[in-house]
mmCIF file of C-alpha atoms in Angstrom:
data_model
loop_
_atom_site.group_PDB
_atom_site.id
_atom_site.type_symbol
_atom_site.label_atom_id
_atom_site.label_comp_id
_atom_site.label_asym_id
_atom_site.label_seq_id
_atom_site.Cartn_x
_atom_site.Cartn_y
_atom_site.Cartn_z
ATOM 1 C CA GLU A 1 4.497 -4.238 -74.006
ATOM 2 C CA LEU A 2 4.346 -6.768 -71.151
ATOM 3 C CA ALA A 3 2.671 -4.228 -68.894
ATOM 4 C CA ASP A 4 0.049 -3.474 -71.546
ATOM 5 C CA LEU A 5 -0.677 -7.176 -71.980
ATOM 6 C CA HIS A 6 -0.938 -7.605 -68.226
ATOM 7 C CA LEU A 7 -3.335 -4.709 -67.764
ATOM 8 C CA ASP A 8 -5.451 -5.724 -70.745
ATOM 9 C CA ALA A 9 -5.781 -9.213 -69.284
ATOM 10 C CA LEU A 10 -6.756 -7.902 -65.865
ATOM 11 C CA GLU A 11 -9.325 -5.578 -67.356
ATOM 12 C CA GLY A 12 -10.801 -8.253 -69.594
ATOM 13 C CA ASP A 13 -14.314 -9.474 -69.016
ATOM 14 C CA ARG A 14 -13.216 -12.991 -68.003
ATOM 15 C CA SER A 15 -13.242 -12.677 -64.235
ATOM 16 C CA ALA A 16 -14.454 -15.431 -61.945
ATOM 17 C CA SER A 17 -14.717 -13.002 -59.026
ATOM 18 C CA GLY A 18 -17.028 -10.517 -60.687
ATOM 19 C CA ASP A 19 -15.158 -7.677 -58.988
ATOM 20 C CA LYS A 20 -15.563 -4.127 -60.202
ATOM 21 C CA ALA A 21 -12.690 -2.593 -62.115
ATOM 22 C CA PRO A 22 -10.333 -0.442 -60.026
ATOM 23 C CA ARG A 23 -10.940 3.281 -60.145
ATOM 24 C CA PHE A 24 -7.206 3.825 -60.551
ATOM 25 C CA ARG A 25 -4.375 1.482 -61.491
ATOM 26 C CA LEU A 26 -0.655 2.239 -61.668
ATOM 27 C CA PHE A 27 1.679 -0.325 -63.195
ATOM 28 C CA ARG A 28 5.355 0.352 -62.489
ATOM 29 C CA THR A 29 8.190 -1.138 -64.541
ATOM 30 C CA THR A 30 11.884 -0.356 -64.843
ATOM 31 C CA ALA A 31 11.191 0.933 -68.361
ATOM 32 C CA GLY A 32 8.432 3.325 -67.272
ATOM 33 C CA ASN A 33 5.019 3.519 -65.649
ATOM 34 C CA LEU A 34 1.516 3.022 -67.004
ATOM 35 C CA CYS A 35 -1.773 4.079 -65.487
ATOM 36 C CA ARG A 36 -5.378 3.219 -66.189
ATOM 37 C CA ILE A 37 -8.229 5.364 -64.867
ATOM 38 C CA CYS A 38 -11.872 4.320 -64.681
ATOM 39 C CA PRO A 39 -13.840 6.242 -67.348
ATOM 40 C CA ASP A 40 -16.627 6.854 -64.822
ATOM 41 C CA LEU A 41 -14.359 8.998 -62.661
ATOM 42 C CA ALA A 42 -14.947 12.770 -62.656
ATOM 43 C CA ALA A 43 -12.846 14.592 -65.237
ATOM 44 C CA ASP A 44 -10.996 16.742 -62.700
ATOM 45 C CA GLN A 45 -10.047 13.710 -60.599
ATOM 46 C CA ALA A 46 -8.951 11.774 -63.669
ATOM 47 C CA ALA A 47 -6.746 14.668 -64.781
ATOM 48 C CA GLU A 48 -5.112 14.951 -61.348
ATOM 49 C CA LEU A 49 -4.452 11.221 -61.184
ATOM 50 C CA ALA A 50 -2.990 11.174 -64.688
ATOM 51 C CA ALA A 51 -0.685 14.098 -63.888
ATOM 52 C CA LEU A 52 0.577 12.426 -60.717
ATOM 53 C CA ALA A 53 1.162 9.144 -62.525
ATOM 54 C CA ALA A 54 3.035 10.890 -65.316
ATOM 55 C CA ALA A 55 5.404 12.383 -62.729
ATOM 56 C CA GLU A 56 5.898 9.076 -60.906
ATOM 57 C CA PRO A 57 9.620 8.269 -60.884
ATOM 58 C CA VAL A 58 10.856 5.170 -62.691
ATOM 59 C CA VAL A 59 12.429 2.779 -60.185
ATOM 60 C CA GLU A 60 14.723 -0.241 -60.262
ATOM 61 C CA SER A 61 13.089 -1.957 -57.263
ATOM 62 C CA PHE A 62 9.360 -2.198 -56.652
ATOM 63 C CA GLU A 63 9.060 -3.142 -52.995
ATOM 64 C CA GLY A 64 9.128 0.483 -51.876
ATOM 65 C CA THR A 65 5.748 2.213 -51.690
ATOM 66 C CA PRO A 66 5.014 4.631 -54.563
ATOM 67 C CA PRO A 67 5.940 8.078 -53.159
ATOM 68 C CA THR A 68 2.643 9.650 -54.194
ATOM 69 C CA ILE A 69 0.426 6.909 -52.807
ATOM 70 C CA ASP A 70 -1.265 9.203 -50.272
ATOM 71 C CA ALA A 71 -2.041 11.717 -53.005
ATOM 72 C CA TYR A 72 -3.763 9.040 -55.126
ATOM 73 C CA ARG A 73 -5.812 8.014 -52.111
ATOM 74 C CA ALA A 74 -6.814 11.588 -51.305
ATOM 75 C CA ILE A 75 -7.975 12.334 -54.853
ATOM 76 C CA LEU A 76 -10.155 9.229 -55.021
ATOM 77 C CA ALA A 77 -11.533 9.703 -51.512
ATOM 78 C CA ARG A 78 -13.096 12.998 -52.571
ATOM 79 C CA SER A 79 -15.796 11.147 -54.498
ATOM 80 C CA ALA A 80 -16.083 7.874 -52.558
ATOM 81 C CA PRO A 81 -14.258 5.940 -49.838
ATOM 82 C CA ILE A 82 -11.530 3.572 -51.015
ATOM 83 C CA THR A 83 -12.881 0.055 -50.501
ATOM 84 C CA ARG A 84 -9.849 -1.965 -51.566
ATOM 85 C CA GLU A 85 -6.153 -1.438 -52.159
ATOM 86 C CA TYR A 86 -3.770 -3.822 -53.879
ATOM 87 C CA ARG A 87 0.009 -3.787 -54.351
ATOM 88 C CA GLY A 88 2.091 -6.652 -55.598
ATOM 89 C CA PRO A 89 4.682 -7.936 -58.047
ATOM 90 C CA ALA A 90 3.915 -9.184 -61.548
ATOM 91 C CA PHE A 91 5.892 -12.051 -63.064
ATOM 92 C CA ILE A 92 6.473 -13.809 -66.354
ATOM 93 C CA PHE A 93 7.382 -17.483 -66.740
ATOM 94 C CA PRO A 94 10.725 -18.808 -67.962
ATOM 95 C CA ALA A 95 11.018 -20.483 -71.349
ATOM 96 C CA GLU A 96 11.545 -23.878 -69.730
ATOM 97 C CA LEU A 97 8.943 -25.126 -67.261
ATOM 98 C CA PRO A 98 9.458 -28.013 -64.831
ATOM 99 C CA ASP A 99 7.610 -31.302 -65.096
ATOM 100 C CA ALA A 100 4.372 -31.410 -63.128
ATOM 101 C CA PRO A 101 3.842 -35.028 -62.028
ATOM 102 C CA ARG A 102 1.276 -34.193 -59.344
ATOM 103 C CA ALA A 103 -0.982 -32.013 -61.486
ATOM 104 C CA VAL A 104 -3.602 -32.611 -64.166
ATOM 105 C CA VAL A 105 -5.487 -30.448 -66.627
ATOM 106 C CA VAL A 106 -9.191 -30.722 -65.858
ATOM 107 C CA SER A 107 -11.428 -31.486 -68.827
ATOM 108 C CA VAL A 108 -15.175 -31.017 -68.857
ATOM 109 C CA GLU A 109 -15.552 -34.766 -68.297
ATOM 110 C CA ASP A 110 -13.294 -34.725 -65.221
ATOM 111 C CA ARG A 111 -15.026 -32.017 -63.197
ATOM 112 C CA SER A 112 -16.277 -34.491 -60.596
ATOM 113 C CA SER A 113 -13.098 -33.854 -58.587
ATOM 114 C CA LEU A 114 -13.961 -30.184 -58.058
ATOM 115 C CA PRO A 115 -17.160 -29.776 -55.992
ATOM 116 C CA GLN A 116 -15.807 -30.543 -52.515
ATOM 117 C CA HIS A 117 -13.516 -27.504 -52.443
ATOM 118 C CA PHE A 118 -14.028 -25.646 -55.704
ATOM 119 C CA ASP A 119 -17.705 -25.785 -56.673
ATOM 120 C CA TRP A 120 -17.422 -22.195 -57.951
ATOM 121 C CA ALA A 121 -15.104 -23.468 -60.686
ATOM 122 C CA ILE A 122 -17.911 -25.544 -62.181
ATOM 123 C CA GLN A 123 -20.231 -22.539 -62.211
ATOM 124 C CA GLU A 124 -17.600 -20.387 -63.939
ATOM 125 C CA TRP A 125 -16.197 -23.199 -66.079
ATOM 126 C CA ASP A 126 -16.334 -21.628 -69.542
ATOM 127 C CA ASP A 127 -14.727 -18.391 -68.345
ATOM 128 C CA ILE A 128 -11.714 -19.732 -66.427
ATOM 129 C CA GLN A 129 -9.968 -22.094 -68.853
ATOM 130 C CA PRO A 130 -7.480 -23.665 -68.629
ATOM 131 C CA VAL A 131 -7.902 -25.242 -65.198
ATOM 132 C CA THR A 132 -5.279 -27.451 -63.561
ATOM 133 C CA VAL A 133 -5.500 -29.203 -60.200
ATOM 134 C CA ALA A 134 -3.692 -31.401 -57.727
ATOM 135 C CA ILE A 135 -5.782 -34.366 -56.593
ATOM 136 C CA GLU A 136 -5.821 -36.383 -53.367
ATOM 137 C CA ASP A 137 -8.051 -39.470 -53.152
ATOM 138 C CA GLY A 138 -10.034 -38.365 -56.170
ATOM 139 C CA VAL A 139 -10.646 -34.851 -54.829
ATOM 140 C CA ALA A 140 -9.112 -31.650 -56.193
ATOM 141 C CA VAL A 141 -7.342 -29.948 -53.287
ATOM 142 C CA SER A 142 -5.421 -27.263 -55.210
ATOM 143 C CA ILE A 143 -6.418 -25.365 -58.318
ATOM 144 C CA CYS A 144 -4.914 -22.969 -60.840
ATOM 145 C CA HIS A 145 -7.427 -21.289 -63.119
ATOM 146 C CA THR A 146 -7.654 -18.281 -65.420
ATOM 147 C CA PRO A 147 -9.609 -15.440 -63.769
ATOM 148 C CA ALA A 148 -8.429 -12.817 -66.262
ATOM 149 C CA ALA A 149 -7.410 -13.128 -69.883
ATOM 150 C CA THR A 150 -7.407 -11.767 -73.398
ATOM 151 C CA ASP A 151 -6.595 -13.491 -76.680
ATOM 152 C CA LEU A 152 -2.917 -12.669 -76.057
ATOM 153 C CA ALA A 153 -2.308 -13.172 -72.325
ATOM 154 C CA ALA A 154 -3.725 -14.837 -69.227
ATOM 155 C CA GLU A 155 -3.087 -14.455 -65.516
ATOM 156 C CA ALA A 156 -3.052 -17.313 -63.038
ATOM 157 C CA GLY A 157 -5.456 -17.621 -60.124
ATOM 158 C CA VAL A 158 -4.286 -20.043 -57.436
ATOM 159 C CA PHE A 159 -6.129 -21.601 -54.475
ATOM 160 C CA THR A 160 -5.310 -24.494 -52.166
ATOM 161 C CA ALA A 161 -7.812 -26.034 -49.766
ATOM 162 C CA GLU A 162 -6.794 -25.602 -46.144
ATOM 163 C CA VAL A 163 -6.438 -29.354 -45.664
ATOM 164 C CA ALA A 164 -3.720 -29.517 -48.337
ATOM 165 C CA ARG A 165 -1.669 -26.405 -47.664
ATOM 166 C CA GLY A 166 2.066 -26.715 -47.168
ATOM 167 C CA ARG A 167 2.452 -29.772 -49.407
ATOM 168 C CA GLY A 168 4.084 -28.009 -52.332
ATOM 169 C CA TYR A 169 1.360 -28.698 -54.882
ATOM 170 C CA ALA A 170 1.293 -25.162 -56.276
ATOM 171 C CA VAL A 171 4.579 -25.443 -58.158
ATOM 172 C CA ASP A 172 3.245 -28.407 -60.126
ATOM 173 C CA PHE A 173 -0.194 -27.181 -61.060
ATOM 174 C CA VAL A 174 0.924 -23.621 -61.804
ATOM 175 C CA ALA A 175 3.648 -24.953 -64.129
ATOM 176 C CA LEU A 176 1.120 -27.167 -65.899
ATOM 177 C CA TRP A 177 -1.318 -24.244 -66.177
ATOM 178 C CA ALA A 178 1.377 -22.070 -67.763
ATOM 179 C CA ARG A 179 2.156 -24.813 -70.268
ATOM 180 C CA ALA A 180 -1.549 -25.119 -71.178
ATOM 181 C CA VAL A 181 -1.830 -21.344 -71.637
ATOM 182 C CA ARG A 182 1.156 -21.362 -73.982
ATOM 183 C CA GLU A 183 -0.306 -24.240 -75.968
ATOM 184 C CA ALA A 184 -3.400 -22.073 -76.476
ATOM 185 C CA GLY A 185 -1.188 -19.344 -77.971
ATOM 186 C CA ARG A 186 -1.284 -16.942 -75.030
ATOM 187 C CA LEU A 187 1.337 -15.524 -72.683
ATOM 188 C CA PRO A 188 1.035 -16.858 -69.101
ATOM 189 C CA MET A 189 1.441 -14.291 -66.315
ATOM 190 C CA TYR A 190 1.510 -14.506 -62.544
ATOM 191 C CA GLY A 191 0.772 -11.859 -59.938
ATOM 192 C CA THR A 192 0.402 -11.689 -56.187
ATOM 193 C CA THR A 193 0.596 -9.294 -53.263
ATOM 194 C CA TRP A 194 3.807 -8.388 -51.468
ATOM 195 C CA GLU A 195 2.339 -9.848 -48.267
ATOM 196 C CA ASN A 196 1.545 -13.267 -49.756
ATOM 197 C CA SER A 197 4.716 -15.143 -48.841
ATOM 198 C CA ALA A 198 3.356 -18.511 -50.005
ATOM 199 C CA SER A 199 2.540 -17.196 -53.462
ATOM 200 C CA ARG A 200 5.877 -15.438 -53.760
ATOM 201 C CA SER A 201 7.554 -18.696 -52.767
ATOM 202 C CA VAL A 202 5.854 -20.405 -55.714
ATOM 203 C CA ALA A 203 7.191 -17.685 -58.008
ATOM 204 C CA ARG A 204 10.684 -18.183 -56.617
ATOM 205 C CA LYS A 205 10.601 -21.974 -57.007
ATOM 206 C CA LEU A 206 9.394 -21.676 -60.592
ATOM 207 C CA GLU A 207 12.123 -19.088 -61.245
ATOM 208 C CA LEU A 208 9.625 -16.523 -62.481
ATOM 209 C CA THR A 209 10.942 -13.105 -63.464
ATOM 210 C CA ILE A 210 9.480 -9.995 -61.876
ATOM 211 C CA TYR A 211 8.951 -7.277 -64.448
ATOM 212 C CA GLY A 212 6.723 -4.810 -62.628
ATOM 213 C CA GLU A 213 4.374 -3.932 -59.813
ATOM 214 C CA ASP A 214 0.610 -3.616 -59.988
ATOM 215 C CA PHE A 215 -0.900 -1.017 -57.662
ATOM 216 C CA HIS A 216 -4.604 -0.270 -57.744
ATOM 217 C CA LEU A 217 -7.352 1.353 -55.737
ATOM 218 C CA LEU A 218 -11.069 0.625 -55.790
#
């Protein structure tokens, strides 16, 4: 159920990036694996991908590469080059969230703190709620927004301006974001790549629970 909510959120139309949907997505959990295949893909390719995904072994640890990863790549490459690949853990938040003294929820009246580093957030405002930030001298230097969501779940998007990195703001504004998502009646979720040590550190400090791995190819 969590994996379905996660994938539905990611495939929702609320995306600040405007990226295209992956041609193939495999979501691995200890209870089983799910796959989503772009409906525009040729029928023979879709069938091959679905068969491979169905045979994918269920694992207890996600850091190892899916054993059929090269086969997925080869099938997709027959129709077009792979332009992006993503692999990373997916997390859920604990019931209790820490206080967030250095973070604020940004209202429409308070957007004046955003333009210096996050002018895109103003342009995408209606589609990325809730938005939380850390502020220095009246300027938002770190932001957590909602790039993907449904009525049931939302995933965090986190950015910190280069001038403010390493100051530990993310724990505060991600916790506050998760609380705001819950207050709106949705399930907050958090995902990152295996290589993003800073983002994984935030997950560790917030005591998030890993429940699966998202792997997709564009």
